[in-house]
Amino acid sequence: VIQNYFNGKSNLPPVVENNLNYSNLPNINSQIRWSYTDPVSIGYFCDMSRNGKYGITGWELNNERASLYDSNSSTPLWEYFTGPIVTSQFVAISDTGGIIGVSSERKIQIFNNTSNIPFYNFDLTTLPYIGYATFLDITNDGKFLVCSASYEDSSTVFGIDVISGNIVWSKRIRPEYPTNGAWIQGIKMSGNDSLVIVNNSTEFFVIKTFTGEVIFQGYINPSAPTNHTQSVQGISGDGRVVATISNFGLLRVYQWNGTTYITAF
């Protein structure tokens, strides 16, 4: 965990987000608060609360688990151990760090920062198409979760009301070009939570977070649709700009024109 402050002057305008002016940070050098090296596991996915107080890490390969840390110590506040069926532990955290989502194996679970006992458990074995729990993201206030279950031939994306535990919407995605697999490769919400960009290996979808309405979909590489990606795609704070990247080095940027997304470059 790094405590990062800008030391010195800049000609760039101050960055203002959620009424926080980052140009007013103290003029001191960056410093490492703490570090930790696991002897046998790989920290593959991580997320940090916007207030900088909490971080959640998904460990894989060995001792598969999710570990919640604060900014003061490398000793976890809690850990939740998962099974070895698949190695990836996908994680997401709310702005304040009060709500944490962990997606692994056949379960999508939601925790608070005080206990490693989930208060919500979405058991994918109850679905007609079971699949594996893959990417997820959570709204700033921690009240809504977008998550996914991936299969060999298709995947399903869900919108879940965290407070009630109800599945508000779901969308099943079957890739037109399944050569590179149908698994979800990324879920990322816009900064204002209004939209979420979801992608599999070859296609991406821009979806309204709270209703599940797909407002745009396209190929990661329209000129070569079978070109694939293993990356989370990008979306701006207000959702008006999205960016896609492929394993072949192609970057495409789209901008909302009021009706649809058009290629910016």
mmCIF file of C-alpha atoms in Angstrom:
data_model
loop_
_atom_site.group_PDB
_atom_site.id
_atom_site.type_symbol
_atom_site.label_atom_id
_atom_site.label_comp_id
_atom_site.label_asym_id
_atom_site.label_seq_id
_atom_site.Cartn_x
_atom_site.Cartn_y
_atom_site.Cartn_z
ATOM 1 C CA VAL A 1 0.000 0.000 0.000
ATOM 2 C CA ILE A 2 1.491 3.316 -1.039
ATOM 3 C CA GLN A 3 0.583 6.681 0.406
ATOM 4 C CA ASN A 4 0.953 8.828 -2.688
ATOM 5 C CA TYR A 5 1.065 12.621 -2.661
ATOM 6 C CA PHE A 6 2.171 14.999 -5.410
ATOM 7 C CA ASN A 7 5.326 16.806 -4.438
ATOM 8 C CA GLY A 8 5.732 20.081 -6.273
ATOM 9 C CA LYS A 9 3.864 22.219 -8.771
ATOM 10 C CA SER A 10 2.071 21.249 -11.956
ATOM 11 C CA ASN A 11 0.788 23.162 -14.972
ATOM 12 C CA LEU A 12 -2.194 20.822 -15.205
ATOM 13 C CA PRO A 13 -5.554 21.960 -13.812
ATOM 14 C CA PRO A 14 -6.484 20.487 -10.429
ATOM 15 C CA VAL A 15 -8.354 17.190 -10.509
ATOM 16 C CA VAL A 16 -11.746 17.495 -8.846
ATOM 17 C CA GLU A 17 -13.847 14.394 -8.250
ATOM 18 C CA ASN A 18 -16.789 13.982 -5.873
ATOM 19 C CA ASN A 19 -16.022 17.469 -4.519
ATOM 20 C CA LEU A 20 -12.475 16.429 -3.587
ATOM 21 C CA ASN A 21 -9.750 18.683 -4.965
ATOM 22 C CA TYR A 22 -6.619 16.564 -5.254
ATOM 23 C CA SER A 23 -4.427 19.616 -5.883
ATOM 24 C CA ASN A 24 -4.666 20.425 -2.170
ATOM 25 C CA LEU A 25 -2.885 17.298 -0.992
ATOM 26 C CA PRO A 26 0.149 17.853 1.241
ATOM 27 C CA ASN A 27 3.475 18.388 -0.557
ATOM 28 C CA ILE A 28 5.348 15.393 0.810
ATOM 29 C CA ASN A 29 7.024 12.503 -0.947
ATOM 30 C CA SER A 30 5.348 9.154 -1.575
ATOM 31 C CA GLN A 31 6.051 6.555 1.040
ATOM 32 C CA ILE A 32 5.398 2.862 1.444
ATOM 33 C CA ARG A 33 3.040 2.304 4.342
ATOM 34 C CA TRP A 34 3.541 -1.462 4.373
ATOM 35 C CA SER A 35 4.285 -4.389 2.070
ATOM 36 C CA TYR A 36 3.646 -8.111 2.131
ATOM 37 C CA THR A 37 4.999 -11.017 0.073
ATOM 38 C CA ASP A 38 3.114 -14.296 0.110
ATOM 39 C CA PRO A 39 5.501 -17.286 -0.088
ATOM 40 C CA VAL A 40 3.270 -19.563 -2.173
ATOM 41 C CA SER A 41 0.286 -17.630 -3.555
ATOM 42 C CA ILE A 42 -0.210 -15.069 -6.317
ATOM 43 C CA GLY A 43 -2.152 -11.885 -5.656
ATOM 44 C CA TYR A 44 -4.038 -11.689 -8.937
ATOM 45 C CA PHE A 45 -7.014 -9.376 -8.367
ATOM 46 C CA CYS A 46 -7.293 -6.483 -5.945
ATOM 47 C CA ASP A 47 -9.441 -3.426 -5.321
ATOM 48 C CA MET A 48 -9.234 -0.492 -2.926
ATOM 49 C CA SER A 49 -11.879 1.700 -1.359
ATOM 50 C CA ARG A 50 -11.900 5.241 -2.694
ATOM 51 C CA ASN A 51 -11.246 6.671 0.761
ATOM 52 C CA GLY A 52 -7.984 4.674 0.842
ATOM 53 C CA LYS A 53 -8.782 2.900 4.093
ATOM 54 C CA TYR A 54 -9.376 -0.663 2.887
ATOM 55 C CA GLY A 55 -8.018 -3.002 0.240
ATOM 56 C CA ILE A 56 -9.240 -6.438 -0.800
ATOM 57 C CA THR A 57 -6.932 -8.965 -2.507
ATOM 58 C CA GLY A 58 -7.805 -12.239 -4.202
ATOM 59 C CA TRP A 59 -5.019 -14.806 -3.800
ATOM 60 C CA GLU A 60 -4.712 -17.756 -6.168
ATOM 61 C CA LEU A 61 -2.542 -20.751 -7.120
ATOM 62 C CA ASN A 62 -2.135 -21.856 -3.469
ATOM 63 C CA ASN A 63 -4.065 -21.011 -0.297
ATOM 64 C CA GLU A 64 -6.857 -19.560 -2.431
ATOM 65 C CA ARG A 65 -8.528 -16.834 -0.419
ATOM 66 C CA ALA A 66 -9.702 -13.242 -0.217
ATOM 67 C CA SER A 67 -7.896 -11.011 2.284
ATOM 68 C CA LEU A 68 -9.140 -7.663 3.560
ATOM 69 C CA TYR A 69 -6.504 -5.150 4.682
ATOM 70 C CA ASP A 70 -6.533 -1.651 6.060
ATOM 71 C CA SER A 71 -3.957 1.005 5.203
ATOM 72 C CA ASN A 72 -1.995 0.577 8.443
ATOM 73 C CA SER A 73 -0.858 -3.044 8.499
ATOM 74 C CA SER A 74 -0.143 -6.077 6.334
ATOM 75 C CA THR A 75 -2.029 -8.204 8.860
ATOM 76 C CA PRO A 76 -5.441 -8.953 7.295
ATOM 77 C CA LEU A 77 -8.547 -7.727 9.067
ATOM 78 C CA TRP A 78 -10.066 -10.978 7.912
ATOM 79 C CA GLU A 79 -9.542 -13.714 5.350
ATOM 80 C CA TYR A 80 -12.031 -15.938 3.568
ATOM 81 C CA PHE A 81 -10.630 -19.197 2.218
ATOM 82 C CA THR A 82 -12.118 -20.647 -0.945
ATOM 83 C CA GLY A 83 -11.705 -24.049 -2.533
ATOM 84 C CA PRO A 84 -9.215 -25.118 -5.231
ATOM 85 C CA ILE A 85 -11.677 -25.917 -8.065
ATOM 86 C CA VAL A 86 -10.535 -22.825 -9.966
ATOM 87 C CA THR A 87 -7.763 -20.495 -8.951
ATOM 88 C CA SER A 88 -9.116 -16.964 -9.496
ATOM 89 C CA GLN A 89 -10.730 -14.997 -6.689
ATOM 90 C CA PHE A 90 -12.454 -11.923 -8.140
ATOM 91 C CA VAL A 91 -13.008 -9.011 -5.747
ATOM 92 C CA ALA A 92 -14.672 -5.588 -5.551
ATOM 93 C CA ILE A 93 -15.141 -3.029 -2.771
ATOM 94 C CA SER A 94 -17.359 -0.006 -2.171
ATOM 95 C CA ASP A 95 -16.094 3.568 -1.793
ATOM 96 C CA THR A 96 -15.981 3.462 2.005
ATOM 97 C CA GLY A 97 -14.823 -0.145 2.202
ATOM 98 C CA GLY A 98 -17.958 -1.165 4.041
ATOM 99 C CA ILE A 99 -19.170 -3.661 1.429
ATOM 100 C CA ILE A 100 -16.957 -6.252 -0.263
ATOM 101 C CA GLY A 101 -17.838 -8.635 -3.084
ATOM 102 C CA VAL A 102 -15.952 -11.897 -3.634
ATOM 103 C CA SER A 103 -16.594 -14.120 -6.628
ATOM 104 C CA SER A 104 -15.018 -17.578 -6.701
ATOM 105 C CA GLU A 105 -15.770 -21.094 -7.869
ATOM 106 C CA ARG A 106 -19.560 -21.550 -7.739
ATOM 107 C CA LYS A 107 -20.370 -18.687 -5.356
ATOM 108 C CA ILE A 108 -20.772 -14.934 -5.438
ATOM 109 C CA GLN A 109 -20.689 -13.585 -1.896
ATOM 110 C CA ILE A 110 -20.982 -10.214 -0.195
ATOM 111 C CA PHE A 111 -19.295 -9.287 3.089
ATOM 112 C CA ASN A 112 -18.966 -6.268 5.304
ATOM 113 C CA ASN A 113 -15.564 -5.176 6.575
ATOM 114 C CA THR A 114 -16.095 -6.510 10.091
ATOM 115 C CA SER A 115 -16.531 -10.225 9.382
ATOM 116 C CA ASN A 116 -15.427 -12.978 7.016
ATOM 117 C CA ILE A 117 -18.926 -14.468 7.195
ATOM 118 C CA PRO A 118 -20.857 -13.397 4.070
ATOM 119 C CA PHE A 119 -24.252 -11.801 4.596
ATOM 120 C CA TYR A 120 -25.243 -12.694 1.022
ATOM 121 C CA ASN A 121 -24.472 -15.903 -0.863
ATOM 122 C CA PHE A 122 -25.456 -16.447 -4.498
ATOM 123 C CA ASP A 123 -25.037 -20.183 -5.078
ATOM 124 C CA LEU A 124 -24.581 -20.750 -8.809
ATOM 125 C CA THR A 125 -25.429 -24.436 -8.472
ATOM 126 C CA THR A 126 -29.071 -23.357 -8.162
ATOM 127 C CA LEU A 127 -29.071 -22.117 -11.767
ATOM 128 C CA PRO A 128 -30.051 -24.213 -14.806
ATOM 129 C CA TYR A 129 -26.636 -23.379 -16.249
ATOM 130 C CA ILE A 130 -24.263 -23.507 -13.301
ATOM 131 C CA GLY A 131 -21.019 -22.033 -14.604
ATOM 132 C CA TYR A 132 -18.195 -20.497 -12.609
ATOM 133 C CA ALA A 133 -18.264 -17.206 -10.722
ATOM 134 C CA THR A 134 -16.147 -14.665 -12.578
ATOM 135 C CA PHE A 135 -15.818 -10.859 -12.705
ATOM 136 C CA LEU A 136 -17.900 -8.463 -10.626
ATOM 137 C CA ASP A 137 -18.099 -4.789 -9.681
ATOM 138 C CA ILE A 138 -20.013 -2.892 -7.040
ATOM 139 C CA THR A 139 -21.522 0.590 -6.903
ATOM 140 C CA ASN A 140 -19.853 3.360 -4.934
ATOM 141 C CA ASP A 141 -22.343 3.055 -2.080
ATOM 142 C CA GLY A 142 -22.163 -0.749 -2.046
ATOM 143 C CA LYS A 143 -25.896 -1.153 -2.616
ATOM 144 C CA PHE A 144 -25.839 -2.755 -6.067
ATOM 145 C CA LEU A 145 -23.673 -5.503 -7.527
ATOM 146 C CA VAL A 146 -23.086 -6.543 -11.134
ATOM 147 C CA CYS A 147 -21.548 -10.016 -11.360
ATOM 148 C CA SER A 148 -21.176 -12.903 -13.760
ATOM 149 C CA ALA A 149 -21.333 -16.650 -14.166
ATOM 150 C CA SER A 150 -19.308 -18.077 -17.038
ATOM 151 C CA TYR A 151 -19.766 -21.295 -19.003
ATOM 152 C CA GLU A 152 -18.099 -22.948 -21.970
ATOM 153 C CA ASP A 153 -20.636 -21.754 -24.557
ATOM 154 C CA SER A 154 -22.127 -18.653 -22.913
ATOM 155 C CA SER A 155 -22.142 -16.494 -19.810
ATOM 156 C CA THR A 156 -24.752 -14.713 -17.706
ATOM 157 C CA VAL A 157 -24.449 -11.269 -16.150
ATOM 158 C CA PHE A 158 -26.579 -10.389 -13.119
ATOM 159 C CA GLY A 159 -27.619 -7.156 -11.431
ATOM 160 C CA ILE A 160 -28.215 -7.740 -7.707
ATOM 161 C CA ASP A 161 -29.744 -5.454 -5.091
ATOM 162 C CA VAL A 162 -27.345 -5.922 -2.178
ATOM 163 C CA ILE A 163 -29.825 -4.725 0.458
ATOM 164 C CA SER A 164 -32.623 -7.142 -0.453
ATOM 165 C CA GLY A 165 -30.449 -9.811 -2.068
ATOM 166 C CA ASN A 166 -32.816 -9.911 -5.059
ATOM 167 C CA ILE A 167 -31.603 -10.486 -8.612
ATOM 168 C CA VAL A 168 -32.974 -7.392 -10.383
ATOM 169 C CA TRP A 169 -31.939 -8.400 -13.901
ATOM 170 C CA SER A 170 -29.924 -10.967 -15.785
ATOM 171 C CA LYS A 171 -28.580 -11.203 -19.323
ATOM 172 C CA ARG A 172 -27.248 -14.291 -21.001
ATOM 173 C CA ILE A 173 -24.474 -13.658 -23.526
ATOM 174 C CA ARG A 174 -23.650 -16.128 -26.273
ATOM 175 C CA PRO A 175 -20.590 -15.107 -28.298
ATOM 176 C CA GLU A 176 -20.940 -15.091 -32.066
ATOM 177 C CA TYR A 177 -17.325 -16.234 -32.285
ATOM 178 C CA PRO A 178 -16.851 -18.730 -29.410
ATOM 179 C CA THR A 179 -13.404 -19.895 -30.581
ATOM 180 C CA ASN A 180 -11.669 -18.055 -27.742
ATOM 181 C CA GLY A 181 -14.254 -18.995 -25.138
ATOM 182 C CA ALA A 182 -17.403 -17.452 -23.737
ATOM 183 C CA TRP A 183 -16.105 -16.521 -20.293
ATOM 184 C CA ILE A 184 -16.573 -12.984 -19.053
ATOM 185 C CA GLN A 185 -13.191 -11.229 -19.127
ATOM 186 C CA GLY A 186 -14.151 -7.988 -17.412
ATOM 187 C CA ILE A 187 -16.839 -5.934 -15.640
ATOM 188 C CA LYS A 188 -16.245 -2.268 -14.862
ATOM 189 C CA MET A 189 -18.692 0.441 -13.746
ATOM 190 C CA SER A 190 -18.535 4.091 -14.665
ATOM 191 C CA GLY A 191 -17.554 6.440 -11.856
ATOM 192 C CA ASN A 192 -21.142 7.627 -11.401
ATOM 193 C CA ASP A 193 -22.467 4.022 -11.384
ATOM 194 C CA SER A 194 -24.901 4.678 -14.238
ATOM 195 C CA LEU A 195 -23.320 2.278 -16.739
ATOM 196 C CA VAL A 196 -21.188 -0.830 -16.751
ATOM 197 C CA ILE A 197 -18.989 -2.197 -19.531
ATOM 198 C CA VAL A 198 -18.949 -5.993 -19.763
ATOM 199 C CA ASN A 199 -16.823 -8.046 -22.143
ATOM 200 C CA ASN A 200 -16.053 -11.571 -23.101
ATOM 201 C CA SER A 201 -13.079 -12.500 -25.288
ATOM 202 C CA THR A 202 -14.342 -10.890 -28.491
ATOM 203 C CA GLU A 203 -17.315 -8.619 -27.701
ATOM 204 C CA PHE A 204 -18.206 -5.807 -25.303
ATOM 205 C CA PHE A 205 -21.513 -4.515 -24.005
ATOM 206 C CA VAL A 206 -22.414 -1.182 -22.394
ATOM 207 C CA ILE A 207 -25.277 -1.813 -19.989
ATOM 208 C CA LYS A 208 -27.390 0.394 -17.732
ATOM 209 C CA THR A 209 -26.328 -0.669 -14.252
ATOM 210 C CA PHE A 210 -29.697 -0.739 -12.511
ATOM 211 C CA THR A 211 -31.956 -2.009 -15.314
ATOM 212 C CA GLY A 212 -29.761 -4.288 -17.414
ATOM 213 C CA GLU A 213 -30.650 -2.468 -20.646
ATOM 214 C CA VAL A 214 -27.932 -2.903 -23.266
ATOM 215 C CA ILE A 215 -27.389 0.471 -24.945
ATOM 216 C CA PHE A 216 -24.450 -0.584 -27.122
ATOM 217 C CA GLN A 217 -22.509 -3.655 -28.128
ATOM 218 C CA GLY A 218 -19.606 -4.232 -30.453
ATOM 219 C CA TYR A 219 -16.534 -6.283 -31.215
ATOM 220 C CA ILE A 220 -13.218 -5.682 -29.515
ATOM 221 C CA ASN A 221 -11.766 -5.622 -33.040
ATOM 222 C CA PRO A 222 -14.536 -5.031 -35.622
ATOM 223 C CA SER A 223 -12.210 -5.608 -38.595
ATOM 224 C CA ALA A 224 -11.132 -8.986 -37.213
ATOM 225 C CA PRO A 225 -13.923 -10.196 -34.890
ATOM 226 C CA THR A 226 -12.096 -13.346 -33.853
ATOM 227 C CA ASN A 227 -9.248 -11.274 -32.362
ATOM 228 C CA HIS A 228 -9.614 -11.581 -28.633
ATOM 229 C CA THR A 229 -8.811 -9.983 -25.299
ATOM 230 C CA GLN A 230 -8.202 -11.094 -21.735
ATOM 231 C CA SER A 231 -8.464 -7.584 -20.296
ATOM 232 C CA VAL A 232 -11.061 -5.510 -18.489
ATOM 233 C CA GLN A 233 -12.251 -2.760 -20.828
ATOM 234 C CA GLY A 234 -12.416 0.942 -19.889
ATOM 235 C CA ILE A 235 -15.233 3.389 -19.209
ATOM 236 C CA SER A 236 -15.102 7.035 -18.131
ATOM 237 C CA GLY A 237 -16.536 8.512 -14.959
ATOM 238 C CA ASP A 238 -19.782 9.584 -16.625
ATOM 239 C CA GLY A 239 -19.862 6.682 -19.090
ATOM 240 C CA ARG A 240 -19.692 8.930 -22.149
ATOM 241 C CA VAL A 241 -16.359 7.462 -23.264
ATOM 242 C CA VAL A 242 -15.440 3.787 -23.456
ATOM 243 C CA ALA A 243 -12.176 2.199 -24.538
ATOM 244 C CA THR A 244 -11.409 -1.325 -25.694
ATOM 245 C CA ILE A 245 -8.084 -3.134 -25.993
ATOM 246 C CA SER A 246 -7.194 -6.453 -27.606
ATOM 247 C CA ASN A 247 -4.382 -8.951 -27.135
ATOM 248 C CA PHE A 248 -3.156 -7.825 -30.552
ATOM 249 C CA GLY A 249 -2.425 -4.284 -29.351
ATOM 250 C CA LEU A 250 -5.494 -2.580 -30.816
ATOM 251 C CA LEU A 251 -6.887 0.317 -28.793
ATOM 252 C CA ARG A 252 -10.264 1.775 -29.792
ATOM 253 C CA VAL A 253 -12.024 4.700 -28.103
ATOM 254 C CA TYR A 254 -15.742 5.432 -28.444
ATOM 255 C CA GLN A 255 -17.695 8.546 -27.477
ATOM 256 C CA TRP A 256 -21.420 8.880 -26.786
ATOM 257 C CA ASN A 257 -23.083 11.314 -29.219
ATOM 258 C CA GLY A 258 -26.438 11.405 -27.475
ATOM 259 C CA THR A 259 -27.827 8.391 -29.310
ATOM 260 C CA THR A 260 -25.036 5.853 -29.622
ATOM 261 C CA TYR A 261 -21.289 5.399 -29.256
ATOM 262 C CA ILE A 262 -19.202 6.468 -32.237
ATOM 263 C CA THR A 263 -15.532 5.786 -32.837
ATOM 264 C CA ALA A 264 -13.368 8.638 -31.577
ATOM 265 C CA PHE A 265 -10.115 6.994 -32.669
#
